[in-house]
XYZ file of C-alpha atoms in Angstrom:
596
model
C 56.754 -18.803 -17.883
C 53.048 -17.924 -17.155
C 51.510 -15.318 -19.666
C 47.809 -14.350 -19.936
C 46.281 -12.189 -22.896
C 46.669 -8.595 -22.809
C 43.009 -7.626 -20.634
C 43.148 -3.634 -22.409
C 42.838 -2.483 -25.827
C 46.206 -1.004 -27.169
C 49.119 -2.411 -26.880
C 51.120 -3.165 -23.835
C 53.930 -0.257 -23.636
C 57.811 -0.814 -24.888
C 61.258 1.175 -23.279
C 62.794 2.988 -26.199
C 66.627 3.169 -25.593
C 68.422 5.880 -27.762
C 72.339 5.672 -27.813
C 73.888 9.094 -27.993
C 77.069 9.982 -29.599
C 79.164 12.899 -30.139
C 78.313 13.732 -33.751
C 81.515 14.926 -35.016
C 82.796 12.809 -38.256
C 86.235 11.746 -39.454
C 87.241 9.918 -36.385
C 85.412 11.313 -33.534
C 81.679 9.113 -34.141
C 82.901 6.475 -35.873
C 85.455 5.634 -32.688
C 82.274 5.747 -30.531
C 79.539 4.329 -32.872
C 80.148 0.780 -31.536
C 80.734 1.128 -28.239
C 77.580 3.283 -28.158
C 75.420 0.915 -29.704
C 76.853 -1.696 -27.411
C 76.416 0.139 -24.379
C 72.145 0.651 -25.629
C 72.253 -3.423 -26.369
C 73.371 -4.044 -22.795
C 70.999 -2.219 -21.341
C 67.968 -3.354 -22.942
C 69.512 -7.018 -22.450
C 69.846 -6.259 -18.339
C 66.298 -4.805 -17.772
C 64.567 -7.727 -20.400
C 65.563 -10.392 -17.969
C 64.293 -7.951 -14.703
C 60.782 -6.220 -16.263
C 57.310 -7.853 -16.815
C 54.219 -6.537 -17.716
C 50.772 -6.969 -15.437
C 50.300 -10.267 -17.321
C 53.596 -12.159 -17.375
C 54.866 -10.744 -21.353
C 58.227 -9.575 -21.381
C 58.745 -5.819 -22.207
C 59.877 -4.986 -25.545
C 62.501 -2.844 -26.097
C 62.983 -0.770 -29.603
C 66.048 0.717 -30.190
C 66.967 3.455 -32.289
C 68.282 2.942 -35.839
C 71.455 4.460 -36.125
C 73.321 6.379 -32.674
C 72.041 9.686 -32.384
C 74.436 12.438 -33.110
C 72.356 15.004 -33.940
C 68.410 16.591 -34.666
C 68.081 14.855 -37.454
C 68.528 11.351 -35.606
C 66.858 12.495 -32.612
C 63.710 12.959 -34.644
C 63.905 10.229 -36.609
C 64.338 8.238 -33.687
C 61.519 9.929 -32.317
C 59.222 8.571 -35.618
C 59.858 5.104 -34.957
C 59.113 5.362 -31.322
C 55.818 6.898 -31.553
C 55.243 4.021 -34.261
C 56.804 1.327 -32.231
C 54.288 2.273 -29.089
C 57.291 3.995 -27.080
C 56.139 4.821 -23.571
C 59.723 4.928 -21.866
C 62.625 7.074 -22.974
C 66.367 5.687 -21.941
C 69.417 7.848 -23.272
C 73.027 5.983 -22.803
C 76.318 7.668 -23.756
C 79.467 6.757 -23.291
C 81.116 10.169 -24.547
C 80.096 13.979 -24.803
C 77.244 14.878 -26.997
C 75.064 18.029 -28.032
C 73.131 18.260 -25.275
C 69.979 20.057 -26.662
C 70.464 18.361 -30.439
C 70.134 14.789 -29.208
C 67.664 15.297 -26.174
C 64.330 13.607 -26.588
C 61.570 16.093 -26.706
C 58.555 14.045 -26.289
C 56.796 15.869 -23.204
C 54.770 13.276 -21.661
C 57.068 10.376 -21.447
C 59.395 9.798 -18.580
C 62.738 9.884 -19.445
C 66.740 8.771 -17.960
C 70.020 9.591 -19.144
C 72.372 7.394 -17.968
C 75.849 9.389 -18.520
C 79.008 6.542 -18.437
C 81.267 7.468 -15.879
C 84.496 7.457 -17.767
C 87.551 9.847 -18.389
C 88.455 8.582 -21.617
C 85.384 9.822 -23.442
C 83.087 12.283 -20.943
C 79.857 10.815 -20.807
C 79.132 12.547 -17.410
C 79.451 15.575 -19.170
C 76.723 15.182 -21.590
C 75.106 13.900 -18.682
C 74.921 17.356 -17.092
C 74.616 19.692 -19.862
C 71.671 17.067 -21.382
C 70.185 17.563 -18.012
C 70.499 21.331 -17.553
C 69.046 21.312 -21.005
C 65.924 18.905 -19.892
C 65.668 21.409 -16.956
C 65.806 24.731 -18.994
C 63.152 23.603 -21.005
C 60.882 22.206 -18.618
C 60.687 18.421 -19.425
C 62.508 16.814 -16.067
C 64.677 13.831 -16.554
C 66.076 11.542 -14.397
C 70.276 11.136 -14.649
C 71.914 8.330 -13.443
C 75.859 8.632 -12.894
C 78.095 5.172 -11.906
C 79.955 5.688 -8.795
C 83.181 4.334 -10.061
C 85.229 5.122 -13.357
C 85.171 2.702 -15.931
C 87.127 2.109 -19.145
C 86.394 3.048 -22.417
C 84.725 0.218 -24.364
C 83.472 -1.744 -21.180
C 80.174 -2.051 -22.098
C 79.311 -3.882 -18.111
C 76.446 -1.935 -16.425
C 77.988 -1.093 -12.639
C 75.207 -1.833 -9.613
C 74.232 0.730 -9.056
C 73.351 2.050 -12.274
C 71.536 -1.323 -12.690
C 69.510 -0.145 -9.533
C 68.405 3.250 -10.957
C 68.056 2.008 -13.796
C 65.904 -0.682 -12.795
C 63.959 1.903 -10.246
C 63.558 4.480 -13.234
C 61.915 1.495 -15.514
C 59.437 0.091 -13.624
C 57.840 3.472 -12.877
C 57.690 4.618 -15.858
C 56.181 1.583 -17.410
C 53.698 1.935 -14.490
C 53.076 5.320 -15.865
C 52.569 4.248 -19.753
C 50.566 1.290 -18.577
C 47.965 3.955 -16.926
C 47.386 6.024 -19.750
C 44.586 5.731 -22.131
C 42.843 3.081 -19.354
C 39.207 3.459 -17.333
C 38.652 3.656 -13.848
C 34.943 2.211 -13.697
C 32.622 3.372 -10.823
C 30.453 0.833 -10.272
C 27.754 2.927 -8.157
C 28.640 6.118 -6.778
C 29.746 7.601 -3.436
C 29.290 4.869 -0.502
C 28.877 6.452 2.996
C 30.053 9.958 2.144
C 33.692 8.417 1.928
C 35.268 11.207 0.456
C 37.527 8.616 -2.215
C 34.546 7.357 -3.761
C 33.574 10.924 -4.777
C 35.431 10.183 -8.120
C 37.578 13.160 -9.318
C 37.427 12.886 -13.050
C 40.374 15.543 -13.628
C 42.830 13.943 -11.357
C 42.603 10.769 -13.277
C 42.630 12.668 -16.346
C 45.250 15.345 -15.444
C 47.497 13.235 -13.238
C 47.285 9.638 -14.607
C 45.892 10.322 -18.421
C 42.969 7.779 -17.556
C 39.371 8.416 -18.436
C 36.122 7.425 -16.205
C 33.461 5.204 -17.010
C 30.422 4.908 -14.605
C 28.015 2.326 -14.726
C 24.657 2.020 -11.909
C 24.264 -0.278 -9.532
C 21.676 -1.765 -11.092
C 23.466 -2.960 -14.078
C 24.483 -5.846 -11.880
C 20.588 -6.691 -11.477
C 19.538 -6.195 -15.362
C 22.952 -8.455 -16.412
C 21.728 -11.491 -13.740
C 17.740 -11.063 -14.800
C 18.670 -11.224 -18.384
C 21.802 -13.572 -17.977
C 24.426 -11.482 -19.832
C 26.916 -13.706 -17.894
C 28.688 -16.662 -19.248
C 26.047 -19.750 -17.859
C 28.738 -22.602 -18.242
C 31.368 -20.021 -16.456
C 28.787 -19.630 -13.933
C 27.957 -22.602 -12.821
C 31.576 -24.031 -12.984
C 32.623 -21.303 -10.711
C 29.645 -21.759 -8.819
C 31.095 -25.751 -8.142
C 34.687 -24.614 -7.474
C 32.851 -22.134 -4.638
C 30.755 -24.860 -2.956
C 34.404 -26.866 -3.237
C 37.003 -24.592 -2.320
C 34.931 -21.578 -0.012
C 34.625 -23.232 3.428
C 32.115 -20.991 5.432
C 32.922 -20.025 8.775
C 30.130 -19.921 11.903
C 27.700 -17.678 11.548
C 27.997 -14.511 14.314
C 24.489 -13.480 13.522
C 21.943 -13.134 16.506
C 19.608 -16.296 15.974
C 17.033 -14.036 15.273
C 19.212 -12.398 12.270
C 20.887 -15.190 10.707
C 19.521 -16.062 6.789
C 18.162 -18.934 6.189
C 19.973 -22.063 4.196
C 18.351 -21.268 1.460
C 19.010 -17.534 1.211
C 22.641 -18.210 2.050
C 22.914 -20.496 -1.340
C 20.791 -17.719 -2.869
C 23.624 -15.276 -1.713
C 26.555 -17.212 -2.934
C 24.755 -17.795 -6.932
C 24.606 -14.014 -6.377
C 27.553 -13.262 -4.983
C 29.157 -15.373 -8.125
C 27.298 -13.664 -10.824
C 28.665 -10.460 -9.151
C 32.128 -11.141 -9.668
C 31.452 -12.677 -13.257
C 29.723 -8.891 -13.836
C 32.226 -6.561 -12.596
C 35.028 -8.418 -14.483
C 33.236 -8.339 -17.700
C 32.129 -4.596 -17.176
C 35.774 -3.962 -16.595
C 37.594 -5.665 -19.295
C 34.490 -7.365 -21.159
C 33.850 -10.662 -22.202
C 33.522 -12.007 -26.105
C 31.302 -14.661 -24.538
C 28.208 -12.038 -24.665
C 29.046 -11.277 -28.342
C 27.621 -14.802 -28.998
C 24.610 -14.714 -26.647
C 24.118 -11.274 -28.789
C 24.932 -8.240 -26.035
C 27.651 -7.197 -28.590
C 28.072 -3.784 -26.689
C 28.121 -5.513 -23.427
C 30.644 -7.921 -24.832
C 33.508 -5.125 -25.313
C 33.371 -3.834 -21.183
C 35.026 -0.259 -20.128
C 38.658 -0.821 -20.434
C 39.017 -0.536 -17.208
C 42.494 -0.673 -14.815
C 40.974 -0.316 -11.492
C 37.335 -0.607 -10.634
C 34.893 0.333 -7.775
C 32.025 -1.032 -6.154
C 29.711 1.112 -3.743
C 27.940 -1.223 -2.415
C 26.852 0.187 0.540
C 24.498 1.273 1.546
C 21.723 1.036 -1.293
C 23.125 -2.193 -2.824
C 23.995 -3.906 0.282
C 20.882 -3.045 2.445
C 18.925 -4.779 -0.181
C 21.338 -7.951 -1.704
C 24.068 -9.893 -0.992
C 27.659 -7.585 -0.149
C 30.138 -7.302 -3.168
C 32.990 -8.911 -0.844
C 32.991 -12.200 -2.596
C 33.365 -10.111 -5.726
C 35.802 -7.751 -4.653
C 38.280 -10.593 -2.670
C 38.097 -12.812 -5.713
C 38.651 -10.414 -8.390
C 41.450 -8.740 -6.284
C 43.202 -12.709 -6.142
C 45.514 -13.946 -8.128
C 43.141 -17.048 -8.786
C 40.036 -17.981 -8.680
C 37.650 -21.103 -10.589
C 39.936 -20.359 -14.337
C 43.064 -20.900 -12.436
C 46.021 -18.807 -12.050
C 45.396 -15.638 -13.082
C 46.659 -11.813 -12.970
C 44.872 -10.083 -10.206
C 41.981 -7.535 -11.234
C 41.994 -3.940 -9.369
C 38.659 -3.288 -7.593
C 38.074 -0.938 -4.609
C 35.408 -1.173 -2.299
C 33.051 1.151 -1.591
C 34.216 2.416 -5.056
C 37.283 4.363 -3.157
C 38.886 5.118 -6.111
C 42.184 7.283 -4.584
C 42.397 3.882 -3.095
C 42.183 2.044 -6.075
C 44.668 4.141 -7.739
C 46.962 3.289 -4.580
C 46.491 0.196 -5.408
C 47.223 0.176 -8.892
C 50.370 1.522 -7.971
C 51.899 -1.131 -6.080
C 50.196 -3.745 -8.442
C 52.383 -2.094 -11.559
C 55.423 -1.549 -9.614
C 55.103 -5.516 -8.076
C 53.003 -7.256 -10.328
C 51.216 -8.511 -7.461
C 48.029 -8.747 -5.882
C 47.376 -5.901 -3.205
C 45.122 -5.676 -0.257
C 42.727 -3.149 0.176
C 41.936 -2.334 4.159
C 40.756 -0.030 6.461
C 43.479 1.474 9.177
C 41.752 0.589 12.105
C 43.104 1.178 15.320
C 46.059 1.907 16.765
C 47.295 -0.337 20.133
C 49.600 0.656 22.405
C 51.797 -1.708 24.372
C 49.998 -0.967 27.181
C 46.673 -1.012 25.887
C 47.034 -4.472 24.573
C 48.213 -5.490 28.211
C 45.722 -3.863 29.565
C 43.201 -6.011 27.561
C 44.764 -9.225 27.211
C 47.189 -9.447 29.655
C 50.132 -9.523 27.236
C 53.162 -7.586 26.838
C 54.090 -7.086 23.023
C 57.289 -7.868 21.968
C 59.584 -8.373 19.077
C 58.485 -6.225 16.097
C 55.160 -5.309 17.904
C 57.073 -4.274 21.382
C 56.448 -0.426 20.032
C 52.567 -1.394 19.424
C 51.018 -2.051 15.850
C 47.893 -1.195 13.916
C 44.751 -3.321 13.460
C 44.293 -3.121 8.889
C 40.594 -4.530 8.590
C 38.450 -4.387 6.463
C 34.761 -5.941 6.157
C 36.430 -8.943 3.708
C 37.485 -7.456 0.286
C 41.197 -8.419 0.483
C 42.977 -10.090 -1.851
C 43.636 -14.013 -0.640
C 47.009 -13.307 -1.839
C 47.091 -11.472 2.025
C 47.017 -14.610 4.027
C 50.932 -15.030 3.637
C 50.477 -18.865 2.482
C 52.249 -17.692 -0.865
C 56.119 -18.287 0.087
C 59.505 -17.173 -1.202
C 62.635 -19.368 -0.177
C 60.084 -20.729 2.839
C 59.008 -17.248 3.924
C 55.636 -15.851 4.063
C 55.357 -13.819 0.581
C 53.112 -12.736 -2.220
C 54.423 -12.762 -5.686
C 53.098 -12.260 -9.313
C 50.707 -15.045 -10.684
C 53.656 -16.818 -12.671
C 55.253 -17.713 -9.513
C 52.483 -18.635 -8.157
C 51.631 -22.875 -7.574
C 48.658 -24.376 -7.283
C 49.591 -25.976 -4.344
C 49.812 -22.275 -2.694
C 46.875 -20.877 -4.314
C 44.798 -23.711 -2.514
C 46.864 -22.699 0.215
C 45.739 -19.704 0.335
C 41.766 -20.876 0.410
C 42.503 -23.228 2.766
C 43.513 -20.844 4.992
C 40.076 -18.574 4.045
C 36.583 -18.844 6.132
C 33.688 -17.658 4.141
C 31.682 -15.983 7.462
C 28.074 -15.215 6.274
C 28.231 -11.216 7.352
C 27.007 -9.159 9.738
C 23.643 -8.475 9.190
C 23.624 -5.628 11.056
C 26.333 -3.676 8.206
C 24.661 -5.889 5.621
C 20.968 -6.362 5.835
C 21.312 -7.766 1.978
C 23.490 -10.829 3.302
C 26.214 -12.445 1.780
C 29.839 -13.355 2.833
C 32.978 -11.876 4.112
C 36.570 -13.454 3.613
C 38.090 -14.211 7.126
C 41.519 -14.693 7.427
C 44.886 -13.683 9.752
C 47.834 -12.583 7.766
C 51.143 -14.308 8.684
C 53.741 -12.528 10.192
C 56.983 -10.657 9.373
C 56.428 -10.108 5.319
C 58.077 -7.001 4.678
C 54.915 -4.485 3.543
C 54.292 -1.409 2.046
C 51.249 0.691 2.918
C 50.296 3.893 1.294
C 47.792 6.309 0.277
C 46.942 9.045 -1.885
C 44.612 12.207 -0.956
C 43.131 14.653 -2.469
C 43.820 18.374 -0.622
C 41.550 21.070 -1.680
C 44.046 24.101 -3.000
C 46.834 21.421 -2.726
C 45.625 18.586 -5.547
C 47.227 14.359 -4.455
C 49.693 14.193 -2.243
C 50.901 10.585 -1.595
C 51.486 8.810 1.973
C 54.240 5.751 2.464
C 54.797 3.397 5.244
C 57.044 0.713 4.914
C 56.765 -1.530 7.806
C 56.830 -5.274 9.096
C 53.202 -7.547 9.346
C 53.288 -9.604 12.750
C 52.108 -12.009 14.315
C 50.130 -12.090 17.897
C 49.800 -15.415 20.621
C 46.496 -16.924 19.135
C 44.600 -16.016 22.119
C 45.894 -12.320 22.126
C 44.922 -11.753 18.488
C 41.405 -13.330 19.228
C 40.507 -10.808 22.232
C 41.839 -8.170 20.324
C 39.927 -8.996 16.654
C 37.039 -10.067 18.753
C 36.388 -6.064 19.605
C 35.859 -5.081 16.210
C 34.378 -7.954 13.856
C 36.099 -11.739 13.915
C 34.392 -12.387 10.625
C 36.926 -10.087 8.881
C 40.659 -10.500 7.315
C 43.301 -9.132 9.606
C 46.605 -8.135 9.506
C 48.124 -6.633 11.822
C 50.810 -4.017 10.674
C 54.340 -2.493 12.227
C 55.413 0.738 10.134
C 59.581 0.722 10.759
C 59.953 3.877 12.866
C 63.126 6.461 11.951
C 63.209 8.031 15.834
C 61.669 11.410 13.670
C 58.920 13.282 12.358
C 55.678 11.292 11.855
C 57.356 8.082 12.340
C 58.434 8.901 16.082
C 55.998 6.113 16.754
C 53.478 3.994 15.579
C 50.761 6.362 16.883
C 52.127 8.876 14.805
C 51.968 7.378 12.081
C 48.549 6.000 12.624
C 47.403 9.916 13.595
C 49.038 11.096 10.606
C 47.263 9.014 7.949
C 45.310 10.784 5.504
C 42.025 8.257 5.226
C 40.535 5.634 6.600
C 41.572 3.289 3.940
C 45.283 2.179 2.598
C 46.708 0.049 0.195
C 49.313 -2.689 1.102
C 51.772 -3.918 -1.047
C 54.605 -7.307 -0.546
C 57.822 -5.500 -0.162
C 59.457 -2.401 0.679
C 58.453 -0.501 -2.425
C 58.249 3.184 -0.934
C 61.559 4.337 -3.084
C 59.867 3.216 -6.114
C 56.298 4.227 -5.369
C 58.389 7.995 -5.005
C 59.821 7.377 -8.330
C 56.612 7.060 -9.869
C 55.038 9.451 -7.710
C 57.773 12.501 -8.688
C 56.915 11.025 -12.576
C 52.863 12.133 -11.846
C 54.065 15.041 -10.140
C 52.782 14.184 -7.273
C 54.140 14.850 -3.640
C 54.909 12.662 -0.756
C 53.601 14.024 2.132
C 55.335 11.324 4.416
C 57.209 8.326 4.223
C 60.062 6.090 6.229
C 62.327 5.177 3.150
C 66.197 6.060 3.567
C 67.655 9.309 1.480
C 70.106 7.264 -0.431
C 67.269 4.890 -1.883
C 64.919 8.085 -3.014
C 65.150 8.967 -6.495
C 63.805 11.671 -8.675
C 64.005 14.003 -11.508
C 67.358 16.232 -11.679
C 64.863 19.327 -11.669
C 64.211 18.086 -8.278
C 67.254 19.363 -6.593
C 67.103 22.669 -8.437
C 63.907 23.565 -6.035
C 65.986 22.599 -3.149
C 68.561 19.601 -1.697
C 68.318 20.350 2.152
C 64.494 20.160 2.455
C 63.648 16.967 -0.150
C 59.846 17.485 0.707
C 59.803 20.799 0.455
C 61.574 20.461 -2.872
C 59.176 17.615 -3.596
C 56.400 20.168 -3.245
C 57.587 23.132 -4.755
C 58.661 20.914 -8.100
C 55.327 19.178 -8.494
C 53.595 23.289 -8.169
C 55.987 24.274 -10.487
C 55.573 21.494 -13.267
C 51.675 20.272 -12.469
C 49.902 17.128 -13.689
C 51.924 15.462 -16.190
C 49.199 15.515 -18.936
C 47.671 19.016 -18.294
């Protein structure tokens, strides 16, 4: 098993699981005491083997002392959490309980109750009045309830608990993971793209981040001074010249950079990437070359880099910088994948993050492009889509930030994939930059040089795209599609990329249409997106990216995920169960931001 150091200051957050039990003496609790504690053990033994964190450490799991029967164990439990570094409440009962005396209290941690469906001993019955008690006082909960009956004593966890429970935990350590952390704005607003004007109270109010913001030219004092690492440098500078194949040059004769500046761009587009890591998550290397302050970086989750257009009409792009860092590799190996948005779109970034915590894999940042319709694409090329594409698809492009991890060279049991770094070979990663041109960029966009990653994602890899926006008077509201990749006849895909820039990564992108709403169609869905900019993520991950969204209290303006798979806090269906957006809506008003 794979495991890197811990990147953030503070400790990486544990699931606290408190066993419940009817407090009663002589007889009652001491019948239950075991079975309770058993039931807690089982749990935390189930979701050990099924959680990581970011960087390949298994989550800890503190349990409480003694079953909790009452106030007094409630708040000593409680103690030891807050001391442990508790960011994930589980309650488990087998039996009824005191709803309101053994509830945890702490208000900005998610919570579950799972209630044991038995007859015996009526743990669905704390279940409800523990959740009517959550509700009452305003700190929502999410209750999970087995389908089937069990017997008293069997300790087995049924499916689909294991699924909520499972669902519940990896959102909420996606939560604890984000709090206390940096976005860093690197730069400031690039082109009047609305996500790069950073909104310092939705990180703070929503995600219980900070922001840090560093200049541009930072990244020009750091490479005149050398506050890098020089033997880091110029061993990743070899592994470049031996692993980054460049790609023609598009460039107008009369606009293409020299030999030499094109070597001058990729020492610069190197020291870049060694920068922004370093001002993210710092580097002890600069304590010893004395830049102690330099040396400790911004703590930073998710980064941003404007780049254009002052940076970038002057020196070499950040796409280099932003691809590499967003990889799950590069020149030390096998590596977590670092968060960094381009032009410093940070609701895009925080989109990002999302799927990154919920997956622990790499994500790919890209415009949504265009939209082609069946008979547009026949129109232009001659060819009638079929197969996943026969209801058209959407061009995601961007000008070459995306992680490698996109190409779909990463497998899982022979199928296109992307997976966390432990998973990950090094016969794939060089896979991966095998299948990667370096094309020296358009000069036109970039009059500073440097290079964009150019690659074509491999078909039918299950995807998730999504987005959140900002609404004035509204606050985030978060956008899902869940959808298909595909791939086009070589020469289609050619015409078709050729229209907007071939020196770019594509993939091109099938949402999975319902036959309703917004996802009618793919135009729809295309017309209905709230940016120019989404996040993709491996896997259909839009049930769990509305866990964690419902846990922020943010709404989902739009998604294609199934009712059964959609789970959220039992307050939720007190604002409504026949409209679930409109419920969605009216319980994130009624709570607001989780840590305001």
């Amino acid at each position: 098993m794979k495991t890197i150091r811990n990147r953030y200051y503070g400790q990486l957050p544990k699931i606290g699981i408190r066993p419940a039990v009817d407090g009663r003496r002589n007889g009652i609790r001491e019948s239950l005491e075991e079975t309770t504690m058993n039931l807690a053990k089982s749990v935390a033994a189930y979701l050990s083997e099924h959680l990581r964190h970011y960087n390949g450490e298994q989550v800890e799991f503190v349990l409480a002392d003694t079953c909790i029967g009452g106030v007094a164990e409630a708040a000593q439990t409680a103690e030891k959490f807050a001391r442990e570094g508790v960011g994930v409440s589980i309650t488990v009962s087998p039996c009824w309980c005191y709803g309101s005396e053994t509830m945890d209290m702490t208000p900005d941690i998610p919570k579950a109750v799972w209630g044991f469906n038995g007859t015996e001993r009526p743990g669905a019955v704390y279940l409800a009045a523990v959740l009517a008690a959550h509700n009452q006082k305003g700190l929502p909960a999410f209750g999970i309830y087995g389908k089937d009956v069990q017997d008293v004593g069997d300790t087995t966890i049924p499916d689909d608990v294991k699924e909520k429970l499972l669902q519940f935990s990896k959102s909420a350590l996606a939560v604890a993971t984000m709090k206390g952390k940096s976005y860093l704005s690197m730069g400031s607003v690039s082109m009047g793209i609305a996500g790069s004007m950073v909104d310092a109270e939705f990180f703070q109010d929503y995600l219980g981040m900070r922001n840090e913001y560093v200049d541009s030219t930072e990244f020009i004092r750091r490479m005149d001074k050398e506050i890098y690492d020089k033997e880091e440098y110029e061993r990743a500078l070899s592994w470049v010249k031996e692993n980054c194949k460049e790609g023609p040059d598009n460039n107008p004769e009369d606009m293409q950079r020299s030999r030499e500046e094109k070597d001058r761009d990729w020492e610069i587009s190197v020291k870049m990437a060694l920068i922004a890591r370093d001002l993210m998550v710092g580097n002890p290397k600069l304590l010893e070359i004395g830049y102690g302050e330099e040396a400790l970086g911004h703590n930073a989750i998710i980064g941003g880099f404007q780049g254009q257009r002052q940076w970038t009409d002057h020196l070499p792009n950040g796409d280099f910088m932003e691809a590499i860092l967003n990889s799950s590799f590069d020149w030390n190996g096998i590596r977590a994948p670092y968060i960094l948005a381009t032009e410093n779109d940070s609701l895009n970034g925080v989109t990002m993050l999302f799927g990154h915590l919920l997956t622990n894999t790499a994500q790919v940042f890209a415009d949504v492009r265009t939209y082609w319709s069946p008979d547009a694409v026949e129109r232009v090329t001659g060819y009638k889509p079929e197969g996943l594409a026969e209801n058209g698809f959407i061009h995601l492009i961007n000008s070459g930030p995306a992680a490698l991890d996109g190409t779909g060279e990463l497998t899982k049991g022979g199928k296109p994939a992307m997976k966390p770094f432990w998973e990950i070979t090094e016969e794939e990663a060089q896979k991966c930059l095998d299948a990667t041109l370096w094309r020296p960029s358009n000069t036109g966009y970039f009059r500073g040089g440097g290079y964009s990653s150019d690659f074509l994602t491999r078909g039918k890899m299950p995807v998730t795209c999504a987005r959140i926006n900002l609404v004035k008077g509204l606050g985030p509201v978060l956008q899902i599609a869940e959808g298909y990749t595909v791939e086009l006849p070589e020469q289609v895909h050619e015409t078709l990329d050729n229209r907007t820039d071939p020196t770019w990564p594509t993939t091109w992108f099938v949402p999975n249409l319902t036959g309703e709403g917004v996802f009618k169609d793919v135009y729809s869905v295309m017309n209905s997106w709230g940016a120019n900019h989404c996040a993709m993520s491996y896997g259909h991950i839009g049930h769990e990216l509305i866990t964690l969204a419902s846990m922020l209290r943010i709404p989902v303006n739009m998604h294609n995920v199934s009712e059964e798979k959609i789970f959220r806090p039992s307050a939720w269906g007190m604002f409504g169960t026949k409209d679930q957006e409109g419920a969605d809506y009216r319980a994130c008003n009624a709570y607001g931001p989780l840590y305001r």
